[in-house]
JSON list of C-alpha atoms in Angstrom, two decimals:
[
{"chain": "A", "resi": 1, "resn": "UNK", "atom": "CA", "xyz": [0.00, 0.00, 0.00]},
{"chain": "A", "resi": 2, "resn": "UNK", "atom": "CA", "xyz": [2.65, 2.66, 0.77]},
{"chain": "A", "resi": 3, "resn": "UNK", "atom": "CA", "xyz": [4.35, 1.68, -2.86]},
{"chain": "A", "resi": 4, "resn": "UNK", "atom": "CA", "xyz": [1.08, 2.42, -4.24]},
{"chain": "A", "resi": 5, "resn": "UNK", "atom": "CA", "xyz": [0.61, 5.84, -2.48]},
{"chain": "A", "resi": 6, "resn": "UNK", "atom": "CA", "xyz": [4.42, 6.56, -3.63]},
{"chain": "A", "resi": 7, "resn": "UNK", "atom": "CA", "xyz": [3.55, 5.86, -7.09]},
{"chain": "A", "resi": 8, "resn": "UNK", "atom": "CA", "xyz": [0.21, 7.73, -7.30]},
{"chain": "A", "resi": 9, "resn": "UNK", "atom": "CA", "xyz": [1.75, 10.70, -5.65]},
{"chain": "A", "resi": 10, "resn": "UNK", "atom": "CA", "xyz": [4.73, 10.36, -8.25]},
{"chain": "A", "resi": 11, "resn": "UNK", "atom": "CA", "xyz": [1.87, 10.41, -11.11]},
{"chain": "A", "resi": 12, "resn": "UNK", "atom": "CA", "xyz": [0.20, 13.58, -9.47]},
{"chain": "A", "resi": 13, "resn": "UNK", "atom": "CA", "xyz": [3.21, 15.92, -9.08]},
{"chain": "A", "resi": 14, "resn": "UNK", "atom": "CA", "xyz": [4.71, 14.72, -12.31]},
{"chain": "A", "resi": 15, "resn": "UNK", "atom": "CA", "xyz": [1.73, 14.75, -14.33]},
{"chain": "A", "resi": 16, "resn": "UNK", "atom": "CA", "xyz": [2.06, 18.95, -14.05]},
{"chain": "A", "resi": 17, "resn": "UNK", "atom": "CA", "xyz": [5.91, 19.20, -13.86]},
{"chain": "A", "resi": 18, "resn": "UNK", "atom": "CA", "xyz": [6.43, 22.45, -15.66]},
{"chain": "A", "resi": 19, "resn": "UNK", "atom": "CA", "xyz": [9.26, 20.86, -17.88]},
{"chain": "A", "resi": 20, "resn": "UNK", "atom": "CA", "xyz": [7.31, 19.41, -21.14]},
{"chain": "A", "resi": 21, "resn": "UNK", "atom": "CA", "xyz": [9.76, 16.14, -21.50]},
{"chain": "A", "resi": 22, "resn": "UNK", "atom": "CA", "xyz": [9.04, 15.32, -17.53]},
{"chain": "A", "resi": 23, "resn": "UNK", "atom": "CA", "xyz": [5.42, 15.61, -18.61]},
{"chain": "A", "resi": 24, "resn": "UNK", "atom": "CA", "xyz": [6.08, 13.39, -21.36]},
{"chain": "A", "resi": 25, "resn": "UNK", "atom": "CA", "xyz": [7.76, 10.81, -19.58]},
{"chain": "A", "resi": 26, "resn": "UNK", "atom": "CA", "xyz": [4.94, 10.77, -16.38]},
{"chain": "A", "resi": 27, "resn": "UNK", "atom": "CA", "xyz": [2.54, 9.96, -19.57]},
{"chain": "A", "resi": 28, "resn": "UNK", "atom": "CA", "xyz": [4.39, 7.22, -20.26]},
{"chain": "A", "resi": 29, "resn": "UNK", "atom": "CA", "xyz": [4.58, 6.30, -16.75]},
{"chain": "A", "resi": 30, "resn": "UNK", "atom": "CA", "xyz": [0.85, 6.27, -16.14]},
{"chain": "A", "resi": 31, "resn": "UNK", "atom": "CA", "xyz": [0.62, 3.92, -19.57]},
{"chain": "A", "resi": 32, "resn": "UNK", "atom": "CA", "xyz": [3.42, 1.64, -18.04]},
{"chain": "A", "resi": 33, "resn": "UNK", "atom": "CA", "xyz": [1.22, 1.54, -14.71]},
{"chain": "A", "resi": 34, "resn": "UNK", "atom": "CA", "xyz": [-2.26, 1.08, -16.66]},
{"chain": "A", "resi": 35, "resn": "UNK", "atom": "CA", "xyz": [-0.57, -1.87, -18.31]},
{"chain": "A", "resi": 36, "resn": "UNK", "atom": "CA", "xyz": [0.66, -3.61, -14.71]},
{"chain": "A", "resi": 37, "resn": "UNK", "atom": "CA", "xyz": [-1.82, -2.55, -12.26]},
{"chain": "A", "resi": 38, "resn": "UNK", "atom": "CA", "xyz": [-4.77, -1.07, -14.17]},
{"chain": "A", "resi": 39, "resn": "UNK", "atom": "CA", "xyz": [-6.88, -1.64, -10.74]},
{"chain": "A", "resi": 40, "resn": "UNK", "atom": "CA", "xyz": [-4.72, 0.80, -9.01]},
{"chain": "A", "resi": 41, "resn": "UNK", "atom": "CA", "xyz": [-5.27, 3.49, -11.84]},
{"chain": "A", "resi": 42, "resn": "UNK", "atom": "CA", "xyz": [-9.13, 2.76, -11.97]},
{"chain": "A", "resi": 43, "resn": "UNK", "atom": "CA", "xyz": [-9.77, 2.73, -8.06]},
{"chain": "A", "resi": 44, "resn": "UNK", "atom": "CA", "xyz": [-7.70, 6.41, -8.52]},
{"chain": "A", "resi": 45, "resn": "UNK", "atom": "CA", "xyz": [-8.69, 7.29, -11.19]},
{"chain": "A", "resi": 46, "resn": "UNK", "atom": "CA", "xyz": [-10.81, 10.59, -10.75]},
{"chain": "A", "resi": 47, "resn": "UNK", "atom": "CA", "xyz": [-7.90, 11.93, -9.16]},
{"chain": "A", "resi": 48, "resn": "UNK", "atom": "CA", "xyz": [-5.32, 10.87, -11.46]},
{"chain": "A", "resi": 49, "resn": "UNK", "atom": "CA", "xyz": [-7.41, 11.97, -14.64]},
{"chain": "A", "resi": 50, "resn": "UNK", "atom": "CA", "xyz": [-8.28, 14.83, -13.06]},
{"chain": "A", "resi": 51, "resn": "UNK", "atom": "CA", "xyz": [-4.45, 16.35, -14.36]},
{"chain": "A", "resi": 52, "resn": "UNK", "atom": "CA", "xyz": [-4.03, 13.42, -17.15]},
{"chain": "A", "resi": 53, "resn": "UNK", "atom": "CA", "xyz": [-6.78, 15.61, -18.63]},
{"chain": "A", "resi": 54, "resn": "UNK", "atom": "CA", "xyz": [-4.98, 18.81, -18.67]},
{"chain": "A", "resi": 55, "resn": "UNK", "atom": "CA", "xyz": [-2.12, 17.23, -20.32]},
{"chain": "A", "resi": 56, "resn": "UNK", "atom": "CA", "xyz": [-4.57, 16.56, -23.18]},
{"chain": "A", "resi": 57, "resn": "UNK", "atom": "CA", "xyz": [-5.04, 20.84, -23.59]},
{"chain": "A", "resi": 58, "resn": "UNK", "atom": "CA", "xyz": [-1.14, 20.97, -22.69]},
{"chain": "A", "resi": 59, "resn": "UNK", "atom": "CA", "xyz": [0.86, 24.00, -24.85]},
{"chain": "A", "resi": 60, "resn": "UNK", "atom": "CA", "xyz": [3.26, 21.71, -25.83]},
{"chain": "A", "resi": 61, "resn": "UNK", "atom": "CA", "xyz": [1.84, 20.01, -29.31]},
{"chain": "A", "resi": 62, "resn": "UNK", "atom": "CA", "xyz": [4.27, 16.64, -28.37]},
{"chain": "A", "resi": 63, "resn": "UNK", "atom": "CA", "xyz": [3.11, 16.40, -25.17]},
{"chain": "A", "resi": 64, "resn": "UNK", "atom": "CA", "xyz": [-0.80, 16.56, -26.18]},
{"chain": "A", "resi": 65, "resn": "UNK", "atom": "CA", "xyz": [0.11, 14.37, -28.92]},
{"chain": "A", "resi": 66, "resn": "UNK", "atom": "CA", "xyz": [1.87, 11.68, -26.67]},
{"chain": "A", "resi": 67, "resn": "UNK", "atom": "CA", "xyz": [-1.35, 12.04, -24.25]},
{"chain": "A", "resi": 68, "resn": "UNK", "atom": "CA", "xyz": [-3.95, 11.18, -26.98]},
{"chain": "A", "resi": 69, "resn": "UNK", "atom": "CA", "xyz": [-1.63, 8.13, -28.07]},
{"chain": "A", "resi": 70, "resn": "UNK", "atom": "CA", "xyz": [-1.73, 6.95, -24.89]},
{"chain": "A", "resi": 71, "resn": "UNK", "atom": "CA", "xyz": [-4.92, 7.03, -23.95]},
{"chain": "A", "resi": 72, "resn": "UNK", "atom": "CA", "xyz": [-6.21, 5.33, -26.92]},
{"chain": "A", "resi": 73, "resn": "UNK", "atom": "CA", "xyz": [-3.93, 2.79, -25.59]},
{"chain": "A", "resi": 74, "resn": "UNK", "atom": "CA", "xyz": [-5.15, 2.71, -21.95]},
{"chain": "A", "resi": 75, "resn": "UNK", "atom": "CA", "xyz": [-8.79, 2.86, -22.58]},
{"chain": "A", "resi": 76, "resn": "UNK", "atom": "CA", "xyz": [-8.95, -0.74, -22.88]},
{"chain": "A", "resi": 77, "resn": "UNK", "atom": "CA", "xyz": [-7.60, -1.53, -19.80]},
{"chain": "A", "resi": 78, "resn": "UNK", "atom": "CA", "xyz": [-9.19, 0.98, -17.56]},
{"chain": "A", "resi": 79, "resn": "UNK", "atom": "CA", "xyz": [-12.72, -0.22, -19.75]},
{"chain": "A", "resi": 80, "resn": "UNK", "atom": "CA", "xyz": [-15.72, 0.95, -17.29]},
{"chain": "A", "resi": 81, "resn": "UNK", "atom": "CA", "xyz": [-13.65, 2.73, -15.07]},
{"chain": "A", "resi": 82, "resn": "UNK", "atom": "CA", "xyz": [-13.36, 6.10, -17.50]},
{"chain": "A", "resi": 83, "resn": "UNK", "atom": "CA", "xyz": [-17.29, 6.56, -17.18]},
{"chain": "A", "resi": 84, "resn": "UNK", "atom": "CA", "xyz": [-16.59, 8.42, -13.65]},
{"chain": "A", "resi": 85, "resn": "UNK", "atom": "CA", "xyz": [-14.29, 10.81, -16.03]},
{"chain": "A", "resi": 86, "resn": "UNK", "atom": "CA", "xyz": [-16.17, 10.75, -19.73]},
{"chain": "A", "resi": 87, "resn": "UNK", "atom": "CA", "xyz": [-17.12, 14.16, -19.71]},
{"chain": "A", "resi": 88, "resn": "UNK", "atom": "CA", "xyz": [-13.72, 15.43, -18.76]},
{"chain": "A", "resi": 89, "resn": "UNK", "atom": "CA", "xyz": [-12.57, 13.83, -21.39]},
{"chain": "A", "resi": 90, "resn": "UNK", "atom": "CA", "xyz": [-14.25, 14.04, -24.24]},
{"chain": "A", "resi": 91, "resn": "UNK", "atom": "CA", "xyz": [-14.23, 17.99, -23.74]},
{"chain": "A", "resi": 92, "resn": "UNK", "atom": "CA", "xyz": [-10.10, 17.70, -24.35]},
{"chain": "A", "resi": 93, "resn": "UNK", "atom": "CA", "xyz": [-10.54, 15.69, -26.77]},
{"chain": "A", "resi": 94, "resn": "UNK", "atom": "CA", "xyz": [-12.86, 18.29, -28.28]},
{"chain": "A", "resi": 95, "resn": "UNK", "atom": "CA", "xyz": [-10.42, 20.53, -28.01]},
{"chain": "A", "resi": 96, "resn": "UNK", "atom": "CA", "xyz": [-7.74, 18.95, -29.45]},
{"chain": "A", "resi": 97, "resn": "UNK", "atom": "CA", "xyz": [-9.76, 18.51, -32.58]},
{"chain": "A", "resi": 98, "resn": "UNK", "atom": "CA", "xyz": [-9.19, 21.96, -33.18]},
{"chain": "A", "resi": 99, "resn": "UNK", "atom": "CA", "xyz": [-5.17, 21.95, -33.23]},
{"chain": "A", "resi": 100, "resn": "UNK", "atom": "CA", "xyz": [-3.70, 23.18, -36.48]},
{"chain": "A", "resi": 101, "resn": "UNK", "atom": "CA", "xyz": [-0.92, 20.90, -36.06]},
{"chain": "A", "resi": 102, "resn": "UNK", "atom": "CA", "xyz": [-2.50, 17.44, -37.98]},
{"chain": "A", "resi": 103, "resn": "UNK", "atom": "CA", "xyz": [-0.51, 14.99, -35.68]},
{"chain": "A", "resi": 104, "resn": "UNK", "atom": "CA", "xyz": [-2.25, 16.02, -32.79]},
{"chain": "A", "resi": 105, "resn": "UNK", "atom": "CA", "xyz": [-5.62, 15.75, -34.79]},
{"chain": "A", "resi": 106, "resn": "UNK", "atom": "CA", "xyz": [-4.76, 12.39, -35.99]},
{"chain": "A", "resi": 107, "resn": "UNK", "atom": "CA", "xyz": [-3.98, 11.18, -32.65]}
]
């Protein structure tokens, strides 16, 4: 339990690092840690989305690109546990529809 707490504390702080390639790399975390303990990332996962979803309107077009990649790789794991945070995210999504760069759009 405290190596969870650790972790999840490690995803919230990192998930809004002000550097964009520590941002990147938390991303990447929380896909690594969907992919080996997807219950620990559902039972948190209002918290955890709640700044996994500003990384989806992040300033930095490689960063919001790496976030849509990777949650079109996650949401199979984490299945029914993204209804609590739907809303959330479909309204970054929206907004990443809009991004003149097309990578970001195709992700």
């Amino acid at each position: 339990a405290v190596e969870e707490t650790e972790l999840l504390q490690k995803l919230y702080h990192l998930l809004e690092a002000k550097g964009f390639q520590t941002r990147m790399e938390r991303v990447e975390l929380l896909q690594d840690v969907c992919k080996t303990s997807p219950q620990l990332i559902s039972t948190n996962i209002a918290q955890i989305f709640d700044y996994f979803v500003l990384r989806i309107s992040d300033s930095h077009k490689e960063v919001k690109q790496r976030v849509l990649d990777v949650l079109a790789e996650i949401t199979g794991a984490l299945k029914d546990a993204l209804n609590t945070v739907i809303i959330g995210l479909v309204e970054g999504i929206t907004k990443s529809l809009n991004s003149k760069d097309p990578r970001v759009c195709g992700a």
